[in-house]
Amino acid sequence: METKNNKNITTCPYAKKCGGCQYQGIDYAAQLKKKQKEMNKLLKDFGKPEPIIGMKDPLHYRNKVHAVFGRTRKGEIVSGTYEAGTHKIVNIDECMIEDEISQSIIRTIRGLLRSFKIRTYDEDTGYGLLRHVLVRRGFATGQVMAVLVLSSPILPSKNNFVKALRKEHPEITTVVLNVNDKKTSMVLGERDIVLYGKGYIEDILCGCTFRISPQSFYQVNPVQTERLYQTAMDYAELTGKERVIDAYCGIGTIGMVAAKKVREVIGVELNRNAVKDARINAKLNQIKNIAFYEGDAGRFMVSMAEEGEKADVVFMDPPRSGSDEAFLSSVIRLAPKRIVYVSCGPDTLARDLKYLARNGYQVRKMQPVDMFGFTEHCEMVVQLVKKR
Ligand code: SAH
């Protein structure tokens, strides 16, 4: 990794407009140092974080590419990202952190629109069809899913469109039409219509195979995710006898990786599609000692605590907004020997650790993992143990 003026690596032509990468222009080693310093400072009350686990290759690490589609005033079709703080689209041809194959699929789609007379959606007027394209690629399996987010369930000459797309990109294994007909800044609508293939892709993490639907959360950096989960497993100190909770479990990844080493896993997740995937994933991997519940993790934990249930280890991996008091106070009542907190929001992590530290838990180890090179974001794994 070189410094500022090295064109190959750290100069991104969209850096100022896109706003996605806050650490553009900083060499990778310096980025890691910055994150380490930041984590040390933020978490100083709980001890000293371990040295950050950086990426071997910090470029093109994202397995998911999202592009918003629109037109310029002159009528040119553009696809990319919103200019930071606005609704003006920055046309992006190449991004240095996103998967290259997925990006080329998006460029192909942009090129096909005119001949298929597919209009891009206009946010102001509500006219037009194509709003977003989302491409996800399983790095381990090579399976590729293209999701076309349309304002209507009808894509004229859809079969020919899919054919044309697949001709350029035979690597695409499934194409899904997602219907988003609301005036919203959310990318995906609720309805998925499979145009080609299975309607999902699979990927492999830590020896388990996972089905990923368009709507399900899946970590964007699978290489570092394996290292993250490995750390989480180490911190859980599993012996084979434990009853384990995987809270905010998504498609069940952490729980399934843990399942082989424990007696029983209970997963809880809010997103219905993710829970569906999780249940199928358990079958796919022939894991029988795992059960998934759909619902708010806080409420689920409250009801477990009220029923006098216990757990030996709790994994928790909440969204950036962190956990809530219902959840945390119930964890304390469930009295696990160890809590493994996986966090993508260090501020809310610090807040939640404070609560747990005041209520009988001690932070023992903290491991930063860089999942998001060139951005300011940092992932953390924390081990908490119950005080005697
Ligand atoms: N552990 C998973 C997912 C982590 S992302 C993985 O590593 O892949 C956080 C997950 O929390 C998302 O799947 C999101 O849908 C879910 N979530 C958000 N709010 C929730 C809540 N209140 N209760 C349960 N799950 C929630």
CSV table of C-alpha atoms and ligand atoms in Angstrom, one decimal:
chain,number,residue,atom,x,y,z
A,1,MET,CA,0.0,0.0,0.0
A,2,GLU,CA,1.4,3.3,-1.0
A,3,THR,CA,0.7,6.8,0.0
A,4,LYS,CA,-1.5,9.5,-1.5
A,5,ASN,CA,-0.3,10.0,-5.0
A,6,ASN,CA,0.0,6.3,-5.9
A,7,LYS,CA,-2.7,6.1,-8.6
A,8,ASN,CA,-2.9,2.3,-8.5
A,9,ILE,CA,-4.2,2.0,-5.1
A,10,THR,CA,-5.4,4.9,-3.1
A,11,THR,CA,-6.7,7.3,-5.6
A,12,CYS,CA,-10.3,7.0,-6.2
A,13,PRO,CA,-11.8,9.4,-8.7
A,14,TYR,CA,-15.1,9.5,-6.9
A,15,ALA,CA,-13.7,9.9,-3.4
A,16,LYS,CA,-14.9,13.5,-2.8
A,17,LYS,CA,-18.4,13.0,-4.1
A,18,CYS,CA,-19.2,9.4,-3.1
A,19,GLY,CA,-18.5,9.7,0.6
A,20,GLY,CA,-18.4,5.9,1.1
A,21,CYS,CA,-14.7,5.7,1.9
A,22,GLN,CA,-13.7,8.2,4.6
A,23,TYR,CA,-10.1,6.9,4.6
A,24,GLN,CA,-9.4,7.5,0.9
A,25,GLY,CA,-5.9,8.7,0.3
A,26,ILE,CA,-4.5,7.1,3.5
A,27,ASP,CA,-2.3,4.0,3.0
A,28,TYR,CA,-3.7,0.8,4.4
A,29,ALA,CA,-1.3,0.3,7.3
A,30,ALA,CA,-2.0,3.8,8.4
A,31,GLN,CA,-5.7,3.1,8.3
A,32,LEU,CA,-5.3,0.2,10.6
A,33,LYS,CA,-3.2,2.3,13.0
A,34,LYS,CA,-6.0,4.9,13.0
A,35,LYS,CA,-8.6,2.3,13.8
A,36,GLN,CA,-6.5,0.8,16.5
A,37,LYS,CA,-6.0,4.1,18.1
A,38,GLU,CA,-9.7,4.9,17.9
A,39,MET,CA,-10.7,1.6,19.5
A,40,ASN,CA,-8.1,1.9,22.2
A,41,LYS,CA,-9.5,5.3,23.1
A,42,LEU,CA,-13.1,4.4,22.9
A,43,LEU,CA,-12.8,1.2,25.0
A,44,LYS,CA,-10.1,2.3,27.4
A,45,ASP,CA,-12.3,1.8,30.4
A,46,PHE,CA,-12.5,-1.9,29.7
A,47,GLY,CA,-8.8,-2.6,29.0
A,48,LYS,CA,-6.6,-2.7,26.0
A,49,PRO,CA,-7.9,-4.1,22.7
A,50,GLU,CA,-5.7,-6.7,20.9
A,51,PRO,CA,-3.8,-5.6,17.7
A,52,ILE,CA,-6.3,-5.2,14.9
A,53,ILE,CA,-6.6,-8.1,12.4
A,54,GLY,CA,-6.1,-6.4,9.0
A,55,MET,CA,-6.9,-7.6,5.5
A,56,LYS,CA,-4.3,-9.3,3.4
A,57,ASP,CA,-5.8,-7.5,0.4
A,58,PRO,CA,-7.9,-4.5,1.2
A,59,LEU,CA,-9.2,-4.0,-2.4
A,60,HIS,CA,-12.4,-5.4,-3.9
A,61,TYR,CA,-13.3,-7.1,-0.7
A,62,ARG,CA,-17.1,-6.4,-0.8
A,63,ASN,CA,-19.2,-9.3,-2.0
A,64,LYS,CA,-22.2,-7.0,-2.5
A,65,VAL,CA,-22.6,-4.2,-4.9
A,66,HIS,CA,-25.5,-1.8,-4.8
A,67,ALA,CA,-26.2,0.8,-7.5
A,68,VAL,CA,-28.9,3.3,-7.7
A,69,PHE,CA,-30.1,4.1,-11.2
A,70,GLY,CA,-31.3,7.3,-12.7
A,71,ARG,CA,-30.7,9.9,-15.4
A,72,THR,CA,-28.8,13.1,-15.7
A,73,ARG,CA,-30.6,16.3,-16.9
A,74,LYS,CA,-29.3,15.6,-20.4
A,75,GLY,CA,-30.9,12.2,-20.3
A,76,GLU,CA,-27.9,10.0,-19.8
A,77,ILE,CA,-28.4,6.9,-17.8
A,78,VAL,CA,-26.3,6.8,-14.7
A,79,SER,CA,-25.8,4.2,-12.0
A,80,GLY,CA,-23.8,4.4,-8.8
A,81,THR,CA,-24.3,6.0,-5.4
A,82,TYR,CA,-25.9,9.1,-4.1
A,83,GLU,CA,-23.6,12.1,-3.7
A,84,ALA,CA,-23.0,12.4,0.1
A,85,GLY,CA,-25.9,14.2,1.7
A,86,THR,CA,-27.9,14.6,-1.6
A,87,HIS,CA,-30.1,12.7,-3.9
A,88,LYS,CA,-27.8,13.4,-6.9
A,89,ILE,CA,-26.4,10.2,-8.4
A,90,VAL,CA,-22.6,9.9,-8.9
A,91,ASN,CA,-22.1,7.7,-11.9
A,92,ILE,CA,-19.6,5.0,-10.8
A,93,ASP,CA,-17.8,2.8,-13.3
A,94,GLU,CA,-15.2,1.2,-11.0
A,95,CYS,CA,-15.0,1.1,-7.2
A,96,MET,CA,-11.9,-0.1,-5.5
A,97,ILE,CA,-13.5,-1.9,-2.6
A,98,GLU,CA,-16.4,-3.6,-4.4
A,99,ASP,CA,-16.3,-7.0,-6.2
A,100,GLU,CA,-15.1,-6.5,-9.7
A,101,ILE,CA,-17.3,-9.1,-11.4
A,102,SER,CA,-20.4,-7.7,-9.7
A,103,GLN,CA,-19.5,-4.2,-10.8
A,104,SER,CA,-19.1,-5.3,-14.4
A,105,ILE,CA,-22.6,-6.8,-14.2
A,106,ILE,CA,-24.0,-3.5,-13.1
A,107,ARG,CA,-22.2,-1.8,-16.0
A,108,THR,CA,-23.7,-4.3,-18.4
A,109,ILE,CA,-27.2,-3.7,-17.1
A,110,ARG,CA,-26.7,0.0,-17.5
A,111,GLY,CA,-25.7,-0.6,-21.1
A,112,LEU,CA,-28.7,-2.8,-21.8
A,113,LEU,CA,-31.4,-0.5,-20.6
A,114,ARG,CA,-31.7,1.6,-23.7
A,115,SER,CA,-32.2,-1.2,-26.2
A,116,PHE,CA,-34.7,-2.8,-23.9
A,117,LYS,CA,-36.5,0.5,-23.5
A,118,ILE,CA,-36.3,0.2,-19.7
A,119,ARG,CA,-36.7,3.6,-18.1
A,120,THR,CA,-34.9,4.4,-14.9
A,121,TYR,CA,-37.1,5.5,-12.0
A,122,ASP,CA,-37.5,9.2,-11.2
A,123,GLU,CA,-37.8,9.8,-7.4
A,124,ASP,CA,-39.5,13.1,-7.8
A,125,THR,CA,-42.2,12.1,-10.3
A,126,GLY,CA,-42.5,8.4,-9.4
A,127,TYR,CA,-42.3,7.6,-13.2
A,128,GLY,CA,-39.9,5.0,-14.6
A,129,LEU,CA,-39.1,1.4,-13.8
A,130,LEU,CA,-35.6,0.5,-12.6
A,131,ARG,CA,-34.7,1.9,-9.2
A,132,HIS,CA,-31.7,-0.1,-8.1
A,133,VAL,CA,-29.5,-3.1,-8.9
A,134,LEU,CA,-28.0,-5.3,-6.2
A,135,VAL,CA,-25.4,-7.9,-7.1
A,136,ARG,CA,-24.1,-10.4,-4.6
A,137,ARG,CA,-21.4,-13.0,-5.2
A,138,GLY,CA,-20.5,-16.0,-3.1
A,139,PHE,CA,-16.7,-15.7,-3.1
A,140,ALA,CA,-16.3,-19.4,-2.1
A,141,THR,CA,-18.9,-20.8,-4.5
A,142,GLY,CA,-18.8,-18.3,-7.4
A,143,GLN,CA,-22.6,-18.1,-7.4
A,144,VAL,CA,-23.9,-14.7,-8.4
A,145,MET,CA,-27.3,-13.1,-7.8
A,146,ALA,CA,-28.5,-10.0,-9.6
A,147,VAL,CA,-31.5,-8.3,-8.0
A,148,LEU,CA,-33.4,-5.8,-10.2
A,149,VAL,CA,-35.4,-3.5,-8.0
A,150,LEU,CA,-38.3,-2.2,-10.0
A,151,SER,CA,-41.2,0.1,-9.3
A,152,SER,CA,-43.6,-2.5,-10.8
A,153,PRO,CA,-43.7,-6.3,-10.9
A,154,ILE,CA,-43.8,-6.2,-14.7
A,155,LEU,CA,-40.6,-6.1,-16.7
A,156,PRO,CA,-41.4,-6.1,-20.4
A,157,SER,CA,-39.6,-8.7,-22.4
A,158,LYS,CA,-38.0,-10.0,-19.2
A,159,ASN,CA,-36.9,-13.3,-20.7
A,160,ASN,CA,-34.9,-11.6,-23.4
A,161,PHE,CA,-33.4,-9.2,-20.9
A,162,VAL,CA,-32.3,-12.1,-18.7
A,163,LYS,CA,-30.9,-13.9,-21.7
A,164,ALA,CA,-29.0,-10.9,-22.9
A,165,LEU,CA,-27.6,-10.4,-19.4
A,166,ARG,CA,-26.6,-14.0,-19.0
A,167,LYS,CA,-25.0,-14.0,-22.4
A,168,GLU,CA,-22.5,-11.3,-21.2
A,169,HIS,CA,-22.3,-12.9,-17.8
A,170,PRO,CA,-22.7,-16.6,-17.7
A,171,GLU,CA,-21.5,-16.5,-14.1
A,172,ILE,CA,-24.9,-15.2,-13.0
A,173,THR,CA,-26.7,-18.1,-11.3
A,174,THR,CA,-29.9,-16.3,-10.4
A,175,VAL,CA,-31.8,-13.1,-11.3
A,176,VAL,CA,-34.5,-11.8,-9.0
A,177,LEU,CA,-37.0,-9.0,-9.6
A,178,ASN,CA,-37.7,-7.1,-6.4
A,179,VAL,CA,-40.8,-4.9,-6.3
A,180,ASN,CA,-40.4,-1.6,-4.6
A,181,ASP,CA,-43.4,0.6,-5.5
A,182,LYS,CA,-43.3,2.9,-2.4
A,183,LYS,CA,-41.9,6.4,-2.1
A,184,THR,CA,-39.1,5.4,0.2
A,185,SER,CA,-35.3,5.5,0.7
A,186,MET,CA,-35.3,1.8,1.5
A,187,VAL,CA,-33.7,-0.1,-1.4
A,188,LEU,CA,-35.7,-3.3,-1.3
A,189,GLY,CA,-39.4,-3.8,-1.4
A,190,GLU,CA,-41.1,-6.8,0.2
A,191,ARG,CA,-41.9,-8.9,-2.9
A,192,ASP,CA,-39.4,-11.0,-4.8
A,193,ILE,CA,-40.1,-12.6,-8.2
A,194,VAL,CA,-37.5,-15.1,-9.4
A,195,LEU,CA,-36.7,-14.5,-13.1
A,196,TYR,CA,-34.0,-17.0,-13.4
A,197,GLY,CA,-32.3,-19.7,-11.3
A,198,LYS,CA,-33.0,-20.5,-7.6
A,199,GLY,CA,-33.7,-17.0,-6.3
A,200,TYR,CA,-30.8,-17.2,-3.8
A,201,ILE,CA,-27.1,-17.9,-3.8
A,202,GLU,CA,-25.0,-20.0,-1.5
A,203,ASP,CA,-21.6,-19.2,0.1
A,204,ILE,CA,-19.3,-21.1,2.4
A,205,LEU,CA,-18.0,-19.8,5.7
A,206,CYS,CA,-16.0,-21.8,8.3
A,207,GLY,CA,-16.9,-25.0,6.5
A,208,CYS,CA,-20.7,-24.4,6.6
A,209,THR,CA,-22.8,-23.7,3.5
A,210,PHE,CA,-25.2,-20.8,3.7
A,211,ARG,CA,-28.1,-19.9,1.6
A,212,ILE,CA,-28.5,-16.1,1.1
A,213,SER,CA,-31.8,-14.6,-0.1
A,214,PRO,CA,-32.0,-11.1,-1.6
A,215,GLN,CA,-33.5,-9.7,1.7
A,216,SER,CA,-31.2,-11.5,4.2
A,217,PHE,CA,-28.3,-9.8,5.9
A,218,TYR,CA,-24.9,-11.3,5.0
A,219,GLN,CA,-21.5,-10.0,6.0
A,220,VAL,CA,-20.0,-8.1,3.1
A,221,ASN,CA,-16.4,-9.2,3.6
A,222,PRO,CA,-16.4,-13.0,3.8
A,223,VAL,CA,-12.6,-13.4,4.1
A,224,GLN,CA,-12.5,-11.3,7.3
A,225,THR,CA,-15.8,-12.7,8.5
A,226,GLU,CA,-14.1,-16.1,8.9
A,227,ARG,CA,-11.5,-14.6,11.1
A,228,LEU,CA,-14.1,-12.7,13.0
A,229,TYR,CA,-16.2,-15.9,13.6
A,230,GLN,CA,-13.0,-17.8,14.6
A,231,THR,CA,-12.2,-15.2,17.2
A,232,ALA,CA,-15.8,-15.3,18.4
A,233,MET,CA,-15.5,-19.1,18.8
A,234,ASP,CA,-12.2,-18.8,20.6
A,235,TYR,CA,-13.7,-16.3,23.0
A,236,ALA,CA,-16.7,-18.6,23.7
A,237,GLU,CA,-14.4,-21.3,25.0
A,238,LEU,CA,-16.8,-24.0,24.0
A,239,THR,CA,-16.4,-27.5,25.5
A,240,GLY,CA,-19.3,-29.4,23.9
A,241,LYS,CA,-21.7,-29.1,26.8
A,242,GLU,CA,-23.0,-25.6,26.4
A,243,ARG,CA,-26.4,-24.2,25.8
A,244,VAL,CA,-25.8,-21.3,23.5
A,245,ILE,CA,-27.8,-18.3,22.3
A,246,ASP,CA,-27.0,-16.7,19.0
A,247,ALA,CA,-28.8,-13.3,19.2
A,248,TYR,CA,-29.3,-11.2,16.1
A,249,CYS,CA,-28.4,-14.3,14.2
A,250,GLY,CA,-29.2,-13.3,10.6
A,251,ILE,CA,-29.1,-16.4,8.5
A,252,GLY,CA,-27.7,-18.3,11.4
A,253,THR,CA,-24.0,-18.2,10.6
A,254,ILE,CA,-22.4,-17.8,14.1
A,255,GLY,CA,-24.8,-20.3,15.7
A,256,MET,CA,-24.1,-22.9,13.0
A,257,VAL,CA,-20.4,-22.5,13.2
A,258,ALA,CA,-20.7,-23.0,17.0
A,259,ALA,CA,-23.2,-25.9,16.8
A,260,LYS,CA,-20.6,-28.6,16.3
A,261,LYS,CA,-18.9,-27.7,19.5
A,262,VAL,CA,-21.9,-27.3,21.9
A,263,ARG,CA,-25.0,-29.2,23.2
A,264,GLU,CA,-27.6,-26.8,21.9
A,265,VAL,CA,-28.0,-23.5,20.0
A,266,ILE,CA,-30.9,-21.1,20.1
A,267,GLY,CA,-30.9,-18.4,17.4
A,268,VAL,CA,-33.1,-15.3,17.3
A,269,GLU,CA,-33.6,-12.9,14.5
A,270,LEU,CA,-36.1,-10.2,13.5
A,271,ASN,CA,-36.0,-10.5,9.7
A,272,ARG,CA,-38.4,-13.2,8.6
A,273,ASN,CA,-36.5,-14.0,5.4
A,274,ALA,CA,-33.3,-14.4,7.3
A,275,VAL,CA,-34.9,-16.8,9.8
A,276,LYS,CA,-36.3,-18.8,6.8
A,277,ASP,CA,-32.8,-19.0,5.4
A,278,ALA,CA,-31.4,-19.9,8.8
A,279,ARG,CA,-33.7,-22.9,9.2
A,280,ILE,CA,-32.9,-24.1,5.7
A,281,ASN,CA,-29.2,-23.6,6.3
A,282,ALA,CA,-29.4,-25.8,9.4
A,283,LYS,CA,-30.9,-28.6,7.3
A,284,LEU,CA,-28.4,-28.1,4.5
A,285,ASN,CA,-25.6,-28.5,7.0
A,286,GLN,CA,-27.3,-31.4,8.8
A,287,ILE,CA,-27.2,-29.5,12.1
A,288,LYS,CA,-29.8,-30.8,14.4
A,289,ASN,CA,-29.0,-29.2,17.7
A,290,ILE,CA,-30.1,-25.7,16.6
A,291,ALA,CA,-33.5,-23.9,16.6
A,292,PHE,CA,-34.4,-20.5,15.3
A,293,TYR,CA,-37.0,-18.0,16.5
A,294,GLU,CA,-38.3,-15.0,14.6
A,295,GLY,CA,-38.8,-11.9,16.6
A,296,ASP,CA,-37.2,-9.0,18.5
A,297,ALA,CA,-34.1,-10.3,20.3
A,298,GLY,CA,-34.9,-8.1,23.4
A,299,ARG,CA,-38.4,-9.4,23.7
A,300,PHE,CA,-37.3,-13.0,23.2
A,301,MET,CA,-34.7,-12.7,25.9
A,302,VAL,CA,-37.2,-11.2,28.3
A,303,SER,CA,-39.5,-14.1,27.8
A,304,MET,CA,-36.7,-16.6,28.3
A,305,ALA,CA,-35.7,-14.9,31.5
A,306,GLU,CA,-39.3,-14.8,32.7
A,307,GLU,CA,-39.5,-18.6,32.2
A,308,GLY,CA,-36.4,-19.0,34.3
A,309,GLU,CA,-34.3,-20.3,31.4
A,310,LYS,CA,-30.5,-20.3,31.6
A,311,ALA,CA,-27.8,-20.2,29.0
A,312,ASP,CA,-24.0,-20.9,29.2
A,313,VAL,CA,-22.8,-18.7,26.4
A,314,VAL,CA,-24.6,-15.8,24.7
A,315,PHE,CA,-23.3,-14.6,21.3
A,316,MET,CA,-24.8,-11.2,20.4
A,317,ASP,CA,-24.2,-9.4,17.1
A,318,PRO,CA,-26.7,-6.5,17.0
A,319,PRO,CA,-26.9,-3.9,14.2
A,320,ARG,CA,-25.0,-0.7,14.5
A,321,SER,CA,-27.5,0.8,16.8
A,322,GLY,CA,-26.5,-1.7,19.4
A,323,SER,CA,-28.7,-3.7,21.8
A,324,ASP,CA,-31.3,-2.4,24.2
A,325,GLU,CA,-32.0,-2.5,27.9
A,326,ALA,CA,-34.6,-5.2,27.6
A,327,PHE,CA,-32.0,-7.5,26.0
A,328,LEU,CA,-29.1,-6.6,28.3
A,329,SER,CA,-31.1,-6.9,31.5
A,330,SER,CA,-32.5,-10.3,30.4
A,331,VAL,CA,-29.0,-11.5,29.5
A,332,ILE,CA,-28.0,-10.8,33.0
A,333,ARG,CA,-30.9,-12.9,34.3
A,334,LEU,CA,-30.0,-15.7,32.0
A,335,ALA,CA,-26.6,-15.6,33.7
A,336,PRO,CA,-24.3,-17.0,31.0
A,337,LYS,CA,-20.7,-17.7,32.0
A,338,ARG,CA,-19.5,-15.9,28.9
A,339,ILE,CA,-20.9,-13.3,26.6
A,340,VAL,CA,-19.3,-12.8,23.2
A,341,TYR,CA,-20.3,-9.4,21.8
A,342,VAL,CA,-19.7,-8.9,18.1
A,343,SER,CA,-20.2,-5.3,17.1
A,344,CYS,CA,-20.0,-3.2,14.0
A,345,GLY,CA,-20.8,0.0,16.0
A,346,PRO,CA,-18.1,0.7,18.5
A,347,ASP,CA,-20.0,3.6,20.2
A,348,THR,CA,-23.0,1.5,21.0
A,349,LEU,CA,-20.6,-1.3,22.0
A,350,ALA,CA,-19.0,0.9,24.6
A,351,ARG,CA,-22.4,1.9,25.9
A,352,ASP,CA,-23.6,-1.7,26.2
A,353,LEU,CA,-20.4,-2.9,27.7
A,354,LYS,CA,-20.7,-0.2,30.4
A,355,TYR,CA,-24.2,-1.6,31.3
A,356,LEU,CA,-22.9,-5.2,31.4
A,357,ALA,CA,-19.8,-4.2,33.4
A,358,ARG,CA,-22.0,-2.6,36.0
A,359,ASN,CA,-24.2,-5.7,36.2
A,360,GLY,CA,-21.8,-8.5,37.0
A,361,TYR,CA,-19.7,-9.0,33.8
A,362,GLN,CA,-16.1,-8.3,33.2
A,363,VAL,CA,-14.6,-7.5,29.8
A,364,ARG,CA,-11.7,-9.9,29.4
A,365,LYS,CA,-10.6,-9.6,25.7
A,366,MET,CA,-11.3,-7.3,22.8
A,367,GLN,CA,-10.3,-8.0,19.2
A,368,PRO,CA,-10.7,-5.4,16.5
A,369,VAL,CA,-11.1,-6.9,13.0
A,370,ASP,CA,-10.9,-4.8,9.9
A,371,MET,CA,-13.9,-5.7,7.7
A,372,PHE,CA,-14.3,-2.4,6.0
A,373,GLY,CA,-11.0,-1.1,4.6
A,374,PHE,CA,-10.9,2.5,3.4
A,375,THR,CA,-13.9,3.3,5.6
A,376,GLU,CA,-13.8,4.5,9.1
A,377,HIS,CA,-15.8,1.5,10.3
A,378,CYS,CA,-14.4,-1.1,12.6
A,379,GLU,CA,-15.7,-4.5,13.8
A,380,MET,CA,-15.0,-5.7,17.3
A,381,VAL,CA,-15.3,-9.0,19.2
A,382,VAL,CA,-15.4,-8.8,22.9
A,383,GLN,CA,-15.3,-11.5,25.5
A,384,LEU,CA,-17.2,-10.8,28.8
A,385,VAL,CA,-17.1,-13.3,31.7
A,386,LYS,CA,-19.4,-13.5,34.7
A,387,LYS,CA,-17.8,-12.2,37.8
A,388,ARG,CA,-17.8,-14.6,40.7
B,1,SAH,N1,-24.9,-12.5,13.2
B,1,SAH,C1,-25.3,-12.4,11.8
B,1,SAH,C2,-26.1,-11.1,11.6
B,1,SAH,C3,-25.6,-9.8,12.2
B,1,SAH,S1,-26.3,-8.3,11.6
B,1,SAH,C4,-24.1,-12.4,10.9
B,1,SAH,O1,-22.9,-12.4,11.3
B,1,SAH,O2,-24.3,-12.5,9.7
B,1,SAH,C5,-27.5,-8.0,12.7
B,1,SAH,C6,-28.8,-8.7,12.5
B,1,SAH,O3,-29.7,-8.3,13.5
B,1,SAH,C7,-29.5,-8.5,11.2
B,1,SAH,O4,-29.7,-9.8,10.6
B,1,SAH,C8,-30.8,-7.8,11.6
B,1,SAH,O5,-31.9,-8.3,10.8
B,1,SAH,C9,-31.0,-8.3,13.0
B,1,SAH,N2,-31.8,-7.5,13.9
B,1,SAH,C10,-31.9,-6.1,13.9
B,1,SAH,N3,-32.7,-5.7,14.9
B,1,SAH,C11,-33.1,-6.8,15.6
B,1,SAH,C12,-33.9,-7.1,16.7
B,1,SAH,N4,-34.4,-6.0,17.4
B,1,SAH,N5,-34.0,-8.3,17.1
B,1,SAH,C13,-33.5,-9.4,16.5
B,1,SAH,N6,-32.7,-9.2,15.4
B,1,SAH,C14,-32.5,-7.9,14.9
